[in-house]
Amino acid sequence: LLEKMASVSLKEAALIAGVVAACYWNSLFCGFVFDDVSAILDNKDLHPSTPLKNLFQNDFWGTPMSEERSHKSYRPLTVLTFRLNYLFSELNAVSYHFLNLVFHVVVCIVFLKVCKLFLDNRSSIVASLLFAVHPVHTEAVTGVVGRAELLSSIFFLAAFLSYTKSKGPDNTIVWTPIAVTVFLVAVATLCKEQGITVVGICCVYEVFIAQGYTLPTLLDTAVQILRGKGSIPFSMLQTLLKLIVLMFSTLLLVVVRVQVIQSQLPVFTRFDNPAAVSPSPARQLTFNYLLPVNAWLLLNPSELCCDWTMGTIPLVESLLDVRNIATLTFFCFLGALVVFSLRYPGDSSKTVLMALCLIVLPFIPASNLFFPVGFVVAERVLYVPSMGFCILVAHGWKKLSNKSVLRKISWVCLAAVLFTHALKTLHRNWDWESEYTLFMSALKVNKNNAKLWNNVGHALENEKNFERALQFFIQATQVQPDDIGAHMNVGRTYKNLNKTKEAEESYMIAKSLMPQIIPGKKYAARVAPNHLNVYINLANLIRANESRLEEADQLYRQAISMRPDFKQAYISRGELLLKMNKPLKAKEAYLRALELDRTNADLWYNLAIVYIELKDPTEALKNFNRALELNPTHKLALFNSALLMQESGDAQLRPEAKKRLLHYVKEEPQDANGYFNLGMLAMDNKKDIEAEAWMKKAIRLQPNFRSALFNLALLYSQTAKELMALPVLEDLLRYYPDHTKGLILKGDILMNQKKDIAGAKMCFEKILELDPTNVQGKHNLCVVYFEERDLIKAEKCLVETLALAPHEEYIQRHLNIVRSKIASLGAMEQSSLPSDGTAAAGEKKNSFQNLKEVKNEKTTTQSTVDNNKEQSKNKKPTEKNIVDKETPKKSTKEIKDIEKKRVAALKRLEEIERILNGE
């Protein structure tokens, strides 16, 4: 009969689904806001590349449970649903919100089934509709991270429904539903911690509903047994057995949960929950006052706020505080309901009792009674307690509507409540559209919370509106002058506005607010881990001044002394030590950081950069490979390891280098450096057509790409396409008029291919304007004079060139030849040169041979770690930037090619000399 009564018809389910859809359709247009940023956008556990086991090792926000900065919220099954969303739609917020809406529909339908156990059909539908439209649920339904509440509630209610089937005919025990209940409790707890509280509800149900005991009956039985006048009834022994099994299973779950958090409570600051660190009686008075505050949110959800921390609710510091009246009234009303439900038999008292259990027991983890939590009030934690509230309201409405005098007015009031609540929910959803709208709506309710001012500032900062963001950050410091994070935000914004002096002043204020070290007391337990970033941010700011590098290093060391496991301090210090040309100390810093976190791909990457500085390419490549094992898409590791392989000269490494560069351009399709280096690799492999294609693609992306322009021109000159090189060189010299190598190559082509002596002469003269000591440019100008048949000028030019490079034998020989020619021409009183210009042409080919030894200009990458962005609600990973520079390194094969060219050049020299001597 009970099972039949509790069934939900298709019409009822459709009604509930329709009402939920009408209230929450606009949530599909909301984005990722507030805690969604940390749980979704910044959480690597959602990515398919992250092993599934990480979900069971990390907290809800993707932080390893073993780390002190972890919030210890262990909800792997909820994160798994986020991962499924990511698998189908990546970071498209619509799918995440849609799934939340579906889960809310499921909760409402299962809740209707639970209501039918204690209410008639009409009242059950009323309770379910009230629950479906209640505005306090927008945080749990429209906020994506609220999915933890939704999933936990589904299994919470399912566990309870399963337990209601554990009583068989003649009060026998049916063990299968109990086993299913224990399993569902475990699942609910893996969605959110409060799922375990359903066990308490099952115990109350067993004693007072299933067995029908009242408190007086239990007391009488206990007195009789203690007096020795009776024994424990068999039915009561059966009940005790069921409760013992249930409680033992729960105890095992608690033990496992404690092991997961490694017996450590999360670290919260006084800003998160001011009452938790207040002395008595303020702590007790405030915590008790928070109970009627939560009850009022259920009764009158007109002013909702996404964040109730910091100064939202002032501490109740005295017994004379008028707010204590609200606390007293609340406990009197609650006490009356408890007495009524436990003392008197009957269906009404049973309904009230179960409603009270649903209100009180799931709220206990958030009540600060057993351990402090990281908030003052949170609307999302009222999701399950509101079920009991809705049952109470529906039960009271039923009592009123049964009286003929009040029947009409009760229906009118019910319709008004449902309609106004639905409208409020619909309107409230729009507040969650963006971070700016959410936090601005919160400021309308509460202007005493510095965190809200900070978060509006963050929203504006993300839009690059630094001027307005600064106003909100400064307001946060005025609302809460001792808020370290607010001063850090002011400092960072000043830095973004290039006001370094003001930024440093703000960071110094934040630093002065840090708790002082107390001997014998663990420092980390008294400060939020992210507040220690003030040392990192200040050091990053002042190290821009070369004269203050030691001061910056001192700040990093101070942060490390306060927190020896502060990984980011080691990373930032390692980068600074590289800048200070102390690679060995940088290596020590990175190795220490790796002791703390061996799964950080950025750390292995930075260590590889250190080995490059230490001239140890083998170790550098090993560390690049470790970074790529941990993160196969680590872009800079892909790029720089490919360069290292390319520069090694080992032809066997070239296929892997190409594979990594192809992967890099897939990840960074707009970065011309990737295509350029693919072109250089193709040149190494003598794949000229492929090299040309990659170079052209690099230039399309970056028309002023110096190295790509020069090497494409050089490629054309080496493949007998000198005339195609000219327009490329024109582009190069338009962007870089002082590019010496480009001028030499252009002069070569103009003389050898275009026979444009005047154009070539301009190129070489330009070189000498830039660098009068350039031997190659000077010598080539001498050849131009010879071509112009100005032998006296050519002689003078060669004498000057020989003075610049006295050890170059070919210059001396050329000078001797010119002098010999002058002497013979003086004797014959005439001038004659080969009419076909073969001597000049041959000389020119020789003089430009040295140019072609310049194989390429390459880009290398240096790592910098920037920790300057401090946010109050999430963390930011390390960042790197790419720096281009030319490198003269050449492979063994390139050197052999150069030697061959030199031999050929000497042979041509001999031919030229024979012609000039008239042989």
Short mmCIF file of C-alpha atoms in Angstrom, two decimals, residues 207-573:
data_model
loop_
_atom_site.label_atom_id
_atom_site.label_comp_id
_atom_site.label_asym_id
_atom_site.label_seq_id
_atom_site.Cartn_x
_atom_site.Cartn_y
_atom_site.Cartn_z
CA VAL A 207 12.28 4.27 15.17
CA PHE A 208 9.41 6.77 15.01
CA ILE A 209 7.70 5.99 11.69
CA ALA A 210 8.29 2.34 10.75
CA GLN A 211 8.10 1.04 14.36
CA GLY A 212 5.68 3.73 15.51
CA TYR A 213 7.45 4.52 18.78
CA THR A 214 6.97 7.84 20.53
CA LEU A 215 9.41 9.42 22.93
CA PRO A 216 7.29 8.62 26.03
CA THR A 217 7.04 4.96 24.92
CA LEU A 218 10.81 4.68 24.53
CA LEU A 219 11.41 6.32 27.90
CA ASP A 220 8.95 3.97 29.65
CA THR A 221 10.58 0.91 28.08
CA ALA A 222 14.06 2.12 29.06
CA VAL A 223 12.93 2.74 32.69
CA GLN A 224 11.34 -0.73 32.91
CA ILE A 225 14.51 -2.40 31.64
CA LEU A 226 16.73 -0.43 34.01
CA ARG A 227 14.53 -1.42 36.95
CA GLY A 228 14.78 -5.06 35.90
CA LYS A 229 11.04 -5.35 35.44
CA GLY A 230 11.14 -6.30 31.80
CA SER A 231 13.26 -7.29 28.83
CA ILE A 232 13.84 -5.67 25.47
CA PRO A 233 11.02 -6.59 23.07
CA PHE A 234 11.99 -8.68 20.04
CA SER A 235 10.78 -5.99 17.62
CA MET A 236 13.02 -3.48 19.38
CA LEU A 237 16.00 -5.86 19.11
CA GLN A 238 15.36 -6.13 15.37
CA THR A 239 15.27 -2.36 15.14
CA LEU A 240 18.54 -2.10 17.08
CA LEU A 241 20.16 -4.62 14.73
CA LYS A 242 19.15 -2.61 11.66
CA LEU A 243 20.39 0.60 13.24
CA ILE A 244 23.71 -0.97 14.26
CA VAL A 245 24.32 -2.23 10.70
CA LEU A 246 23.41 1.20 9.33
CA MET A 247 25.59 3.09 11.80
CA PHE A 248 28.57 0.73 11.36
CA SER A 249 28.43 1.20 7.59
CA THR A 250 28.28 4.95 8.09
CA LEU A 251 31.25 4.83 10.45
CA LEU A 252 33.27 3.06 7.76
CA LEU A 253 32.37 5.80 5.28
CA VAL A 254 33.45 8.45 7.78
CA VAL A 255 36.78 6.69 8.37
CA VAL A 256 37.42 6.47 4.63
CA ARG A 257 36.50 10.14 4.22
CA VAL A 258 38.89 11.17 7.02
CA GLN A 259 41.64 9.13 5.36
CA VAL A 260 40.97 10.90 2.06
CA ILE A 261 41.51 14.34 3.61
CA GLN A 262 44.53 12.88 5.44
CA SER A 263 43.08 13.95 8.80
CA GLN A 264 43.58 17.61 7.86
CA LEU A 265 40.87 20.26 7.93
CA PRO A 266 41.00 22.90 5.21
CA VAL A 267 42.70 26.21 5.98
CA PHE A 268 40.28 29.17 6.05
CA THR A 269 40.99 32.76 7.03
CA ARG A 270 39.03 35.04 9.31
CA PHE A 271 37.72 36.79 6.20
CA ASP A 272 35.91 33.62 5.04
CA ASN A 273 34.18 33.02 8.37
CA PRO A 274 34.87 35.80 10.93
CA ALA A 275 32.86 34.11 13.72
CA ALA A 276 35.01 30.95 13.56
CA VAL A 277 38.06 32.84 14.90
CA SER A 278 36.16 35.09 17.32
CA PRO A 279 36.37 34.63 21.10
CA SER A 280 33.47 33.50 23.28
CA PRO A 281 30.63 34.43 23.54
CA ALA A 282 30.70 36.19 20.15
CA ARG A 283 31.44 32.92 18.34
CA GLN A 284 28.52 31.02 19.92
CA LEU A 285 26.06 33.93 19.70
CA THR A 286 26.87 34.54 16.03
CA PHE A 287 26.67 30.88 15.01
CA ASN A 288 23.30 30.58 16.74
CA TYR A 289 22.05 33.76 15.08
CA LEU A 290 22.95 32.35 11.67
CA LEU A 291 20.24 29.68 12.12
CA PRO A 292 17.32 32.17 12.04
CA VAL A 293 19.08 33.99 9.19
CA ASN A 294 18.97 30.79 7.11
CA ALA A 295 15.36 30.16 8.16
CA TRP A 296 14.46 33.68 7.04
CA LEU A 297 15.96 33.02 3.59
CA LEU A 298 13.54 30.10 3.26
CA LEU A 299 10.60 32.15 4.49
CA ASN A 300 11.37 35.34 2.60
CA PRO A 301 13.83 34.84 -0.29
CA SER A 302 13.53 38.45 -1.48
CA GLU A 303 17.16 39.49 -0.93
CA LEU A 304 19.51 36.82 -2.20
CA CYS A 305 23.29 37.16 -2.34
CA CYS A 306 25.93 34.92 -3.89
CA ASP A 307 28.49 35.62 -1.12
CA TRP A 308 27.77 36.08 2.58
CA THR A 309 31.37 36.06 3.85
CA MET A 310 33.47 38.80 5.50
CA GLY A 311 31.40 41.67 6.89
CA THR A 312 28.03 40.65 5.45
CA ILE A 313 26.63 39.70 8.85
CA PRO A 314 28.25 41.63 11.72
CA LEU A 315 29.29 39.54 14.73
CA VAL A 316 26.84 39.22 17.62
CA GLU A 317 29.24 40.19 20.40
CA SER A 318 26.88 40.80 23.31
CA LEU A 319 23.90 39.20 24.99
CA LEU A 320 22.22 42.61 24.74
CA ASP A 321 22.32 42.55 20.94
CA VAL A 322 18.72 42.83 19.70
CA ARG A 323 19.36 40.07 17.14
CA ASN A 324 19.40 37.55 19.98
CA ILE A 325 15.59 37.89 20.07
CA ALA A 326 15.46 36.32 16.59
CA THR A 327 17.68 33.48 17.81
CA LEU A 328 15.46 32.90 20.86
CA THR A 329 12.27 32.97 18.79
CA PHE A 330 13.71 30.48 16.32
CA PHE A 331 14.71 27.99 19.02
CA CYS A 332 11.33 28.31 20.78
CA PHE A 333 9.46 27.56 17.55
CA LEU A 334 11.81 24.69 16.67
CA GLY A 335 11.53 23.26 20.19
CA ALA A 336 7.74 23.35 20.04
CA LEU A 337 7.74 21.42 16.76
CA VAL A 338 10.20 18.85 18.15
CA VAL A 339 8.08 18.27 21.27
CA PHE A 340 4.91 17.93 19.20
CA SER A 341 6.47 15.48 16.77
CA LEU A 342 8.12 13.23 19.38
CA ARG A 343 5.51 13.27 22.13
CA TYR A 344 2.25 12.66 20.30
CA PRO A 345 1.33 9.74 18.06
CA GLY A 346 -0.49 10.21 14.77
CA ASP A 347 0.23 11.00 11.12
CA SER A 348 0.54 14.75 11.67
CA SER A 349 3.33 14.42 14.23
CA LYS A 350 5.14 11.90 11.98
CA THR A 351 4.98 14.32 9.05
CA VAL A 352 6.32 17.17 11.18
CA LEU A 353 9.09 14.93 12.56
CA MET A 354 10.31 13.88 9.09
CA ALA A 355 10.13 17.47 7.89
CA LEU A 356 12.27 18.57 10.85
CA CYS A 357 14.78 15.80 10.13
CA LEU A 358 15.12 16.96 6.53
CA ILE A 359 15.64 20.55 7.72
CA VAL A 360 18.06 19.92 10.57
CA LEU A 361 20.22 16.88 9.79
CA PRO A 362 21.47 17.83 6.26
CA PHE A 363 22.26 21.32 7.57
CA ILE A 364 24.52 20.10 10.39
CA PRO A 365 27.74 19.92 8.24
CA ALA A 366 27.27 23.61 7.34
CA SER A 367 26.29 24.74 10.84
CA ASN A 368 29.85 25.22 12.25
CA LEU A 369 28.85 23.01 15.21
CA PHE A 370 31.54 20.35 14.66
CA PHE A 371 34.09 22.11 12.46
CA PRO A 372 34.41 25.56 10.87
CA VAL A 373 33.34 26.00 7.27
CA GLY A 374 34.60 28.49 4.70
CA PHE A 375 31.46 30.63 4.60
CA VAL A 376 28.98 32.41 6.86
CA VAL A 377 25.78 31.68 4.95
CA ALA A 378 25.49 29.81 1.65
CA GLU A 379 22.17 29.56 -0.15
CA ARG A 380 23.17 26.36 -1.96
CA VAL A 381 23.43 24.38 1.30
CA LEU A 382 19.71 25.09 1.89
CA TYR A 383 18.79 22.91 -1.10
CA VAL A 384 18.04 19.75 0.94
CA PRO A 385 16.84 21.51 4.14
CA SER A 386 14.30 23.39 2.01
CA MET A 387 12.65 20.00 1.30
CA GLY A 388 11.67 19.71 4.95
CA PHE A 389 10.53 23.34 4.92
CA CYS A 390 8.31 22.70 1.86
CA ILE A 391 6.79 19.61 3.55
CA LEU A 392 5.98 21.72 6.64
CA VAL A 393 4.39 24.47 4.53
CA ALA A 394 2.37 21.96 2.48
CA HIS A 395 1.25 20.19 5.65
CA GLY A 396 0.17 23.50 7.21
CA TRP A 397 -1.63 24.49 4.00
CA LYS A 398 -3.49 21.19 4.07
CA LYS A 399 -4.70 21.90 7.63
CA LEU A 400 -5.92 25.35 6.58
CA SER A 401 -7.56 24.28 3.32
CA ASN A 402 -9.56 21.57 5.13
CA LYS A 403 -11.36 24.28 7.07
CA SER A 404 -14.24 25.63 4.99
CA VAL A 405 -13.76 29.19 6.25
CA LEU A 406 -10.12 29.35 5.14
CA ARG A 407 -10.28 27.13 2.05
CA LYS A 408 -10.50 29.90 -0.58
CA ILE A 409 -7.97 32.17 1.05
CA SER A 410 -5.54 29.25 1.44
CA TRP A 411 -5.75 28.52 -2.31
CA VAL A 412 -5.29 32.20 -3.17
CA CYS A 413 -2.26 32.45 -0.87
CA LEU A 414 -0.77 29.27 -2.35
CA ALA A 415 -1.22 30.53 -5.90
CA ALA A 416 0.33 33.88 -4.96
CA VAL A 417 3.34 32.23 -3.32
CA LEU A 418 3.96 29.89 -6.26
CA PHE A 419 3.58 32.71 -8.80
CA THR A 420 5.78 35.23 -6.97
CA HIS A 421 8.44 32.62 -6.22
CA ALA A 422 8.50 31.51 -9.86
CA LEU A 423 8.88 35.13 -11.04
CA LYS A 424 11.64 35.77 -8.48
CA THR A 425 13.50 32.63 -9.62
CA LEU A 426 13.20 33.63 -13.28
CA HIS A 427 14.48 37.12 -12.50
CA ARG A 428 17.25 35.83 -10.22
CA ASN A 429 18.61 33.60 -13.00
CA TRP A 430 19.59 36.66 -15.02
CA ASP A 431 21.87 37.74 -12.16
CA TRP A 432 24.00 34.67 -12.94
CA GLU A 433 24.46 35.67 -16.58
CA SER A 434 27.98 37.01 -15.97
CA GLU A 435 30.32 37.72 -13.08
CA TYR A 436 29.66 41.44 -13.37
CA THR A 437 25.85 41.05 -13.17
CA LEU A 438 26.14 38.52 -10.34
CA PHE A 439 28.38 40.59 -8.07
CA MET A 440 26.60 43.86 -8.83
CA SER A 441 23.31 42.23 -7.80
CA ALA A 442 25.01 41.09 -4.59
CA LEU A 443 26.22 44.63 -3.84
CA LYS A 444 22.60 45.83 -3.96
CA VAL A 445 21.89 43.50 -1.02
CA ASN A 446 25.12 43.93 0.87
CA LYS A 447 27.72 46.68 0.65
CA ASN A 448 29.76 45.57 3.68
CA ASN A 449 31.41 42.59 2.00
CA ALA A 450 34.85 43.49 0.62
CA LYS A 451 34.93 40.25 -1.36
CA LEU A 452 32.01 41.45 -3.49
CA TRP A 453 33.77 44.73 -4.29
CA ASN A 454 36.87 42.70 -5.16
CA ASN A 455 34.95 40.36 -7.42
CA VAL A 456 33.26 43.18 -9.35
CA GLY A 457 36.78 44.55 -9.79
CA HIS A 458 37.95 41.17 -11.11
CA ALA A 459 35.05 41.07 -13.59
CA LEU A 460 35.98 44.54 -14.90
CA GLU A 461 39.67 43.59 -14.90
CA ASN A 462 38.91 40.58 -17.12
CA GLU A 463 37.35 43.04 -19.58
CA LYS A 464 40.59 45.14 -19.44
CA ASN A 465 38.64 47.98 -17.81
CA PHE A 466 41.42 48.66 -15.31
CA GLU A 467 40.37 52.20 -14.36
CA ARG A 468 36.91 51.12 -13.16
CA ALA A 469 38.29 47.93 -11.63
CA LEU A 470 40.67 50.03 -9.55
CA GLN A 471 37.74 51.99 -8.07
CA PHE A 472 36.09 48.78 -6.83
CA PHE A 473 39.36 47.38 -5.46
CA ILE A 474 40.02 50.62 -3.56
CA GLN A 475 36.44 50.50 -2.19
CA ALA A 476 37.16 46.95 -0.98
CA THR A 477 40.16 48.22 1.01
CA GLN A 478 37.96 50.90 2.56
CA VAL A 479 35.23 48.43 3.52
CA GLN A 480 37.80 45.99 4.96
CA PRO A 481 41.10 47.85 5.58
CA ASP A 482 42.87 44.68 6.75
CA ASP A 483 41.95 42.63 3.66
CA ILE A 484 45.32 41.52 2.29
CA GLY A 485 43.83 40.32 -1.00
CA ALA A 486 42.16 43.68 -1.68
CA HIS A 487 45.47 45.55 -1.32
CA MET A 488 47.11 42.98 -3.61
CA ASN A 489 44.38 43.58 -6.19
CA VAL A 490 44.97 47.34 -5.99
CA GLY A 491 48.70 46.76 -6.49
CA ARG A 492 48.18 44.50 -9.48
CA THR A 493 45.79 46.97 -11.13
CA TYR A 494 48.23 49.85 -10.61
CA LYS A 495 50.85 47.68 -12.30
CA ASN A 496 48.50 47.04 -15.24
CA LEU A 497 48.10 50.83 -15.48
CA ASN A 498 51.92 51.18 -15.49
CA LYS A 499 51.88 53.00 -12.14
CA THR A 500 54.70 51.02 -10.56
CA LYS A 501 55.25 53.37 -7.63
CA GLU A 502 51.61 53.11 -6.50
CA ALA A 503 51.65 49.35 -7.15
CA GLU A 504 54.67 48.89 -4.89
CA GLU A 505 53.04 50.97 -2.14
CA SER A 506 49.90 48.79 -2.24
CA TYR A 507 51.94 45.58 -2.14
CA MET A 508 53.91 46.93 0.82
CA ILE A 509 50.64 47.62 2.70
CA ALA A 510 49.47 44.05 1.97
CA LYS A 511 52.84 42.72 3.16
CA SER A 512 52.59 44.70 6.41
CA LEU A 513 49.20 43.06 7.12
CA MET A 514 50.62 39.53 6.98
CA PRO A 515 50.59 37.76 10.37
CA GLN A 516 53.91 37.82 12.18
CA ILE A 517 55.75 34.56 12.77
CA ILE A 518 54.93 33.14 16.20
CA PRO A 519 57.51 30.68 17.61
CA GLY A 520 56.07 27.19 17.90
CA LYS A 521 52.97 27.97 15.84
CA LYS A 522 52.59 26.81 12.27
CA TYR A 523 52.50 29.88 10.06
CA ALA A 524 50.47 28.33 7.23
CA ALA A 525 47.54 27.63 9.54
CA ARG A 526 47.01 31.35 10.11
CA VAL A 527 47.10 32.69 6.57
CA ALA A 528 45.46 31.83 3.26
CA PRO A 529 48.07 30.28 0.94
CA ASN A 530 47.25 32.75 -1.85
CA HIS A 531 48.04 35.70 0.46
CA LEU A 532 51.70 34.64 0.46
CA ASN A 533 51.70 35.59 -3.21
CA VAL A 534 52.14 39.19 -2.07
CA TYR A 535 55.87 38.39 -1.80
CA ILE A 536 55.89 36.93 -5.32
CA ASN A 537 53.98 39.86 -6.80
CA LEU A 538 56.16 42.45 -5.07
CA ALA A 539 59.34 40.65 -6.15
CA ASN A 540 58.08 40.34 -9.73
CA LEU A 541 57.40 44.09 -9.72
CA ILE A 542 60.75 45.29 -8.41
CA ARG A 543 62.92 42.86 -10.38
CA ALA A 544 62.12 44.86 -13.52
CA ASN A 545 64.74 47.23 -12.06
CA GLU A 546 68.13 45.61 -12.67
CA SER A 547 69.56 47.27 -9.55
CA ARG A 548 66.97 45.59 -7.28
CA LEU A 549 67.39 41.93 -8.28
CA GLU A 550 68.94 41.02 -4.91
CA GLU A 551 66.01 42.67 -3.13
CA ALA A 552 63.59 40.61 -5.22
CA ASP A 553 65.53 37.45 -4.37
CA GLN A 554 65.27 38.31 -0.68
CA LEU A 555 61.46 38.47 -0.99
CA TYR A 556 61.32 35.04 -2.64
CA ARG A 557 63.51 33.62 0.13
CA GLN A 558 61.30 35.24 2.77
CA ALA A 559 58.22 33.56 1.28
CA ILE A 560 60.04 30.21 1.25
CA SER A 561 61.13 30.64 4.89
CA MET A 562 57.50 31.21 5.89
CA ARG A 563 56.27 28.26 3.89
CA PRO A 564 58.95 25.74 2.85
CA ASP A 565 56.45 23.98 0.56
CA PHE A 566 55.57 27.17 -1.34
CA LYS A 567 56.16 25.78 -4.81
CA GLN A 568 55.48 29.01 -6.69
CA ALA A 569 58.20 30.83 -4.75
CA TYR A 570 60.80 28.30 -5.94
CA ILE A 571 59.57 28.62 -9.53
CA SER A 572 59.71 32.42 -9.54
CA ARG A 573 63.06 32.45 -7.76
#
